[in-house]
Coordinates of C-alpha atoms and ligand atoms in Angstrom, one line a residue:
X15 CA -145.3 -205.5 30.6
X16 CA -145.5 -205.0 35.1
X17 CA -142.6 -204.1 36.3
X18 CA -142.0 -207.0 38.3
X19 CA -141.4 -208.9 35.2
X20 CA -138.7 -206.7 34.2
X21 CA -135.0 -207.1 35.7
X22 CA -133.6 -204.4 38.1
X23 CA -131.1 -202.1 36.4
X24 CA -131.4 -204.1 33.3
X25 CA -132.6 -201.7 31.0
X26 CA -133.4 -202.4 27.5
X27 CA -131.7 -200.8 24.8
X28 CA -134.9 -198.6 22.6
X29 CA -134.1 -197.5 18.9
X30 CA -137.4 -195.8 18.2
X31 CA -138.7 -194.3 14.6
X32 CA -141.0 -191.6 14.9
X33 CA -142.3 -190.9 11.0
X34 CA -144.1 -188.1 12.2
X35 CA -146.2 -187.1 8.8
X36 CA -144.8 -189.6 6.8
X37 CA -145.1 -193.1 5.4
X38 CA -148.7 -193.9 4.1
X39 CA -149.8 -197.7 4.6
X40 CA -147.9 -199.0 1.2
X41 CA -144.9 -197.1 2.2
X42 CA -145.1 -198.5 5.8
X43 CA -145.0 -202.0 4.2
X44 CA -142.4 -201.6 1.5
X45 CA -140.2 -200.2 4.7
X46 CA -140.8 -203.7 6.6
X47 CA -139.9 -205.7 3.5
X48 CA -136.5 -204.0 3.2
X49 CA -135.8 -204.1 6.6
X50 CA -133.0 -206.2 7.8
X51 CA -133.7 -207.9 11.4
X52 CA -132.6 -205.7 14.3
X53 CA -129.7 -207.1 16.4
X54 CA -130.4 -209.6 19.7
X55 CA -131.2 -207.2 22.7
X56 CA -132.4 -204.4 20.8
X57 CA -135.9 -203.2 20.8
X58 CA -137.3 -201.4 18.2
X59 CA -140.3 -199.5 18.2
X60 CA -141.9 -197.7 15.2
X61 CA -144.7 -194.5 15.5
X62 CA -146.1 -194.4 12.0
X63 CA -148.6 -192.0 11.4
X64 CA -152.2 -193.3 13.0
X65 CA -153.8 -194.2 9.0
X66 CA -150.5 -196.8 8.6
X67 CA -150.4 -198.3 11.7
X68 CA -153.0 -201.2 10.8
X69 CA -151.1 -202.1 7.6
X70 CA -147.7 -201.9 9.6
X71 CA -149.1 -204.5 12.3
X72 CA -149.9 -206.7 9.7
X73 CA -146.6 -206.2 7.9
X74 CA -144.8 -206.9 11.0
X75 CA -146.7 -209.8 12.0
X76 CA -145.8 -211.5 8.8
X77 CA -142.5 -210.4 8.5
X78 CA -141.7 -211.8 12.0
X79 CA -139.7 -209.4 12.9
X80 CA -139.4 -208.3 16.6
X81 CA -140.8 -204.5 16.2
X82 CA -142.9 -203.0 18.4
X83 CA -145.2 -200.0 17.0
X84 CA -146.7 -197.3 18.8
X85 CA -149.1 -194.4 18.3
X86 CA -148.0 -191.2 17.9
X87 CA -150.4 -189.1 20.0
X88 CA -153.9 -190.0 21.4
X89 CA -156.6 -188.1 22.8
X90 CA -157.3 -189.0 26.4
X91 CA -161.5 -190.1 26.3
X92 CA -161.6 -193.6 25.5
X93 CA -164.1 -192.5 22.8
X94 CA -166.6 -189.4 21.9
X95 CA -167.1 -187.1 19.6
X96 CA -163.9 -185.1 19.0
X97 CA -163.5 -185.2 15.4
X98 CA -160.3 -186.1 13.9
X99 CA -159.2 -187.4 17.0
X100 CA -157.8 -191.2 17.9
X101 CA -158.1 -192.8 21.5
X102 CA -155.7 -194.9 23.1
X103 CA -158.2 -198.2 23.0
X104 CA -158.3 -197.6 19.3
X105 CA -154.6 -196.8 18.7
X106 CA -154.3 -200.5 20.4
X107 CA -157.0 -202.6 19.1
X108 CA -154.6 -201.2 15.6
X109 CA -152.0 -203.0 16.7
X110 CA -150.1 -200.1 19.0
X111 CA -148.3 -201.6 22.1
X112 CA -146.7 -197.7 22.7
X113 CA -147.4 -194.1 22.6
X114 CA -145.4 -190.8 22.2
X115 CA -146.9 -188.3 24.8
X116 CA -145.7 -184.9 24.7
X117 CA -143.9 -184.5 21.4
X118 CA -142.6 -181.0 21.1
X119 CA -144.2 -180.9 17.9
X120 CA -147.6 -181.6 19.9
X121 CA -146.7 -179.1 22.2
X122 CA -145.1 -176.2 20.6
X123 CA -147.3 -176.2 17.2
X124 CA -150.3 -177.7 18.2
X125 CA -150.5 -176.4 21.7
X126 CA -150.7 -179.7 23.9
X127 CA -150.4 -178.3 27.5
X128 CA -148.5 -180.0 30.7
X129 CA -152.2 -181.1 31.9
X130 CA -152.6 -182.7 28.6
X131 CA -149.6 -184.8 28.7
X132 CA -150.7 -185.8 31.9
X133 CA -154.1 -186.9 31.3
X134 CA -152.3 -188.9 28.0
X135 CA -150.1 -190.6 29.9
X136 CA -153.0 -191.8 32.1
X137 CA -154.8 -192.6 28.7
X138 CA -152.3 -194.7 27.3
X139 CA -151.5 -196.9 30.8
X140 CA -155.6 -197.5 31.0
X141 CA -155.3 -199.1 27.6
X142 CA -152.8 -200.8 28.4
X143 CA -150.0 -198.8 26.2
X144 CA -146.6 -197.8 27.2
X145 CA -146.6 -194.2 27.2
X146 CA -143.0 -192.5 26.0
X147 CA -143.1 -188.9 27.3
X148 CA -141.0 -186.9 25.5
X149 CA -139.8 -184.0 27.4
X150 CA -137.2 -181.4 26.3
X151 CA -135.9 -177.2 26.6
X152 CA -136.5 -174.5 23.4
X153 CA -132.8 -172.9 22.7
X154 CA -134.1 -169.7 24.1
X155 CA -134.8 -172.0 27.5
X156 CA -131.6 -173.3 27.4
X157 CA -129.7 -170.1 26.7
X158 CA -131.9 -168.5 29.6
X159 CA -130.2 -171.2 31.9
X160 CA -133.7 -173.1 32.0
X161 CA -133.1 -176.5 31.2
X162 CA -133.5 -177.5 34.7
X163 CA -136.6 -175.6 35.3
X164 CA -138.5 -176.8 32.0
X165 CA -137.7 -180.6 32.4
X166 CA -139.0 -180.2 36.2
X167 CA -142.3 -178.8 34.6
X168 CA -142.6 -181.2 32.1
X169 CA -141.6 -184.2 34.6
X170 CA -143.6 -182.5 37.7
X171 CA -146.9 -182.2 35.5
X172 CA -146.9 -186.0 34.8
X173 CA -145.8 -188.1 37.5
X174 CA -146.3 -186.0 40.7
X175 CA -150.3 -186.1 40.4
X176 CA -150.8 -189.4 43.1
X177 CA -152.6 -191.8 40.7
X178 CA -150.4 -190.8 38.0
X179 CA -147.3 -191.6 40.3
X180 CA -149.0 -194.7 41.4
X181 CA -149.5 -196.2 38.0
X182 CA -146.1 -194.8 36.8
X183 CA -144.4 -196.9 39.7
X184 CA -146.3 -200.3 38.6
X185 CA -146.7 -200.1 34.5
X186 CA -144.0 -199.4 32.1
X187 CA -143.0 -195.7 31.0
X188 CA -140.3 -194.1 28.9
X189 CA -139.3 -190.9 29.1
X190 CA -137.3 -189.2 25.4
X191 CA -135.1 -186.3 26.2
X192 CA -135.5 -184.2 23.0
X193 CA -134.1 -180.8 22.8
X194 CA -136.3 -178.3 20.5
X195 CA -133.2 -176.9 18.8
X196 CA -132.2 -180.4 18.0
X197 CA -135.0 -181.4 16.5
X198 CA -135.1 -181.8 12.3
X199 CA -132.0 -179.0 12.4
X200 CA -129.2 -181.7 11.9
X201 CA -127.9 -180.0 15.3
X202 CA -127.4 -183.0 17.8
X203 CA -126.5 -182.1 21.2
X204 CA -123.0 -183.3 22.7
X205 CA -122.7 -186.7 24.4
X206 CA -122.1 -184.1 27.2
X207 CA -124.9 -182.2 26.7
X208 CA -127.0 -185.5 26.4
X209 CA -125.4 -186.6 30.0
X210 CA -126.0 -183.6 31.8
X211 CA -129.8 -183.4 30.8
X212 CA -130.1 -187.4 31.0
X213 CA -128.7 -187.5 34.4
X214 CA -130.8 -184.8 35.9
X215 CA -134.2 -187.0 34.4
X216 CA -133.1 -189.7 36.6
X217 CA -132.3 -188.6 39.1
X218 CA -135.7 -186.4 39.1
X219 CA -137.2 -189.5 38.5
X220 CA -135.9 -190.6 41.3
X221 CA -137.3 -188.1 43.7
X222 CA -140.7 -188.4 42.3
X223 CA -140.9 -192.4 41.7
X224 CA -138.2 -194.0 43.7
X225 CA -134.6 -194.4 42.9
X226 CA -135.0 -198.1 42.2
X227 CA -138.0 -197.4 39.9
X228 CA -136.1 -194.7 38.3
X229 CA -133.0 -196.7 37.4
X230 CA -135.2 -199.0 35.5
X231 CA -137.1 -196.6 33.4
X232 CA -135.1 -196.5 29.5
X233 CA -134.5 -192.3 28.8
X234 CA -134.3 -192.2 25.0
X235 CA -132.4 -189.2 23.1
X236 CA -133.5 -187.7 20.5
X237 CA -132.7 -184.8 18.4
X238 CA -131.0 -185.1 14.7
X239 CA -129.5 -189.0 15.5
X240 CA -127.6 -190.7 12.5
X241 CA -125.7 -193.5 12.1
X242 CA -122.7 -191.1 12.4
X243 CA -123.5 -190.0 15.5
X244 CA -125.9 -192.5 17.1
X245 CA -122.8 -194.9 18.4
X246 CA -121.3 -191.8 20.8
X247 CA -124.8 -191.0 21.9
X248 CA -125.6 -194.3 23.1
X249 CA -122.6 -194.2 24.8
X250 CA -123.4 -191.9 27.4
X251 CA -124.3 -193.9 30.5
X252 CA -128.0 -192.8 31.1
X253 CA -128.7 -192.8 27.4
X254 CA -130.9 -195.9 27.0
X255 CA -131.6 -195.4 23.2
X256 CA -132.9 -193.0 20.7
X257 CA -135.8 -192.1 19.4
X258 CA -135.3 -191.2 15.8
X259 CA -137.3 -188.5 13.2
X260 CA -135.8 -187.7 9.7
X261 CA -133.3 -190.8 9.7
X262 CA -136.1 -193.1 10.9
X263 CA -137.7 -192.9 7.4
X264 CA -134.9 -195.1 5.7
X265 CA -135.0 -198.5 6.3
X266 CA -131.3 -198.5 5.7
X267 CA -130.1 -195.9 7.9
X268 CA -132.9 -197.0 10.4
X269 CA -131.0 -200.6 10.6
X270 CA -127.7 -198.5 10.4
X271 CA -129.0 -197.0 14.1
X272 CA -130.4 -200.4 15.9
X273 CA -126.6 -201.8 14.6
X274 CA -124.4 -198.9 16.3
X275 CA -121.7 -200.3 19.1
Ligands
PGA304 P1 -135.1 -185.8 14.1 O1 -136.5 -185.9 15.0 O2 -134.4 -187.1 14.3 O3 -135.6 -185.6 12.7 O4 -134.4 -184.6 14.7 C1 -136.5 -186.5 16.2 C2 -137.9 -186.4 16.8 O5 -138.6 -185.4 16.6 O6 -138.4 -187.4 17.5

């Protein structure tokens, strides 16, 4: 989708499943099937692992349910030979419409570096996916009084190169704050701590895109969301959604998410 076609300062609402390692194709059906459908004005997104995201498409399609489903990483040639990997062309010719970029998974255990995320995101917008960077501080950042700093990197290494900037000013983009320490631990950060960090994204965002570009770019949380605690979190002015890992992988609790007030 251009930006044009999207309303200033009406941002959508994103409740985003990332199964990371989980969910073969028969699970990623059986996961459709019980799902109930997501409430008007909600859009939900799905990153199944690469192998499940054919069978999901197909799922969806039938099910006619409004989901979206994205890739969740892609290597930045459009093809070659770099075995084992999957290119943004083929992640949508599968049926992907999105793709995670930057993961902290990607970055801390398999070492994606800042360049990398950068030529993904250009990747993902030449095959026409939406690209969800997912940026975020280690604790040992945060208690070093870094958050600032590493969310500038992270920010600074994708959308301050000129094309980059260019496209990211035209085509969609979404941007997850995830904290490392938040991640899988069951530790959430504060609605405060989730203001503070989603405020300073936007208005970085601002400096580097425009302020009215930057008011109409969706900054996702995520980082041990429930249905306990997904309702306060999405509370938080500059938290447009959440993009959800352990909690994702129930249909039930899933659809408890997209539902919170
Ligand atoms: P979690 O994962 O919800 O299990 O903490 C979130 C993520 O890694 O996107």
């Amino acid at each position: 989708m251009s930006e044009e076609q999207r309303g200033d300062g009406d941002r959508d609402r994103v409740i985003a499943g990332n199964w990371k390692m989980h969910h073969g194709p028969a699970q990623g059906q059986a996961f459709v099937e019980a799902l109930p459908e997501p409430p008007e004005g909600v859009r939900v997104l799905l990153f199944p692992p690469a192998v499940t995201l054919p069978a999901l498409h197909a799922s969806v399609r039938s099910s006619g349910l409004p989901i979206g489903l994205g890739i969740q990483n892609l290597h930045h040639e459009v093809s070659g030979a770099f075995t084992g990997e999957v290119s943004a062309e083929q992640a949508a010719e599968a049926g992907a419409e999105c793709a995670l970029v930057g993961h902290s998974e990607r970055r801390q255990l398999f070492g994606e570096t800042l360049d990398e995320t950068a030529r993904k995101v250009g990747a993902a917008y030449r095959a026409g996916l939406t690209p969800v960077l997912c940026v975020g501080e280690t604790l040992a950042e945060r208690s070093q009084g870094r958050l600032e700093e590493v969310l500038d990197r992270q920010l600074d290494a994708v959308f301050s190169p000129p094309t980059l900037r260019e496209q990211s000013r035209e085509l969609e983009v979404l941007v997850a704050y995830e904290p490392v320490w938040a991640i899988g631990t069951g530790q959430t950060a504060t609605p405060d701590d989730a203001d503070e960090a989603h405020r300073f994204i936007r208005a970085r965002l601002g400096e580097l895109l425009g302020e009215a570009h930057a008011r109409r770019i969706s900054i996702l949380y995520g980082g041990s969301v429930k249905p306990a605690n997904a309702s306060e979190l999405l509370a938080v002015p500059d938290v447009d959604g959440v993009l959800v890992g352990g909690a994702s992988l129930d249909p039930r609790s899933f659809a408890a998410i997209a539902a919170s007030e």
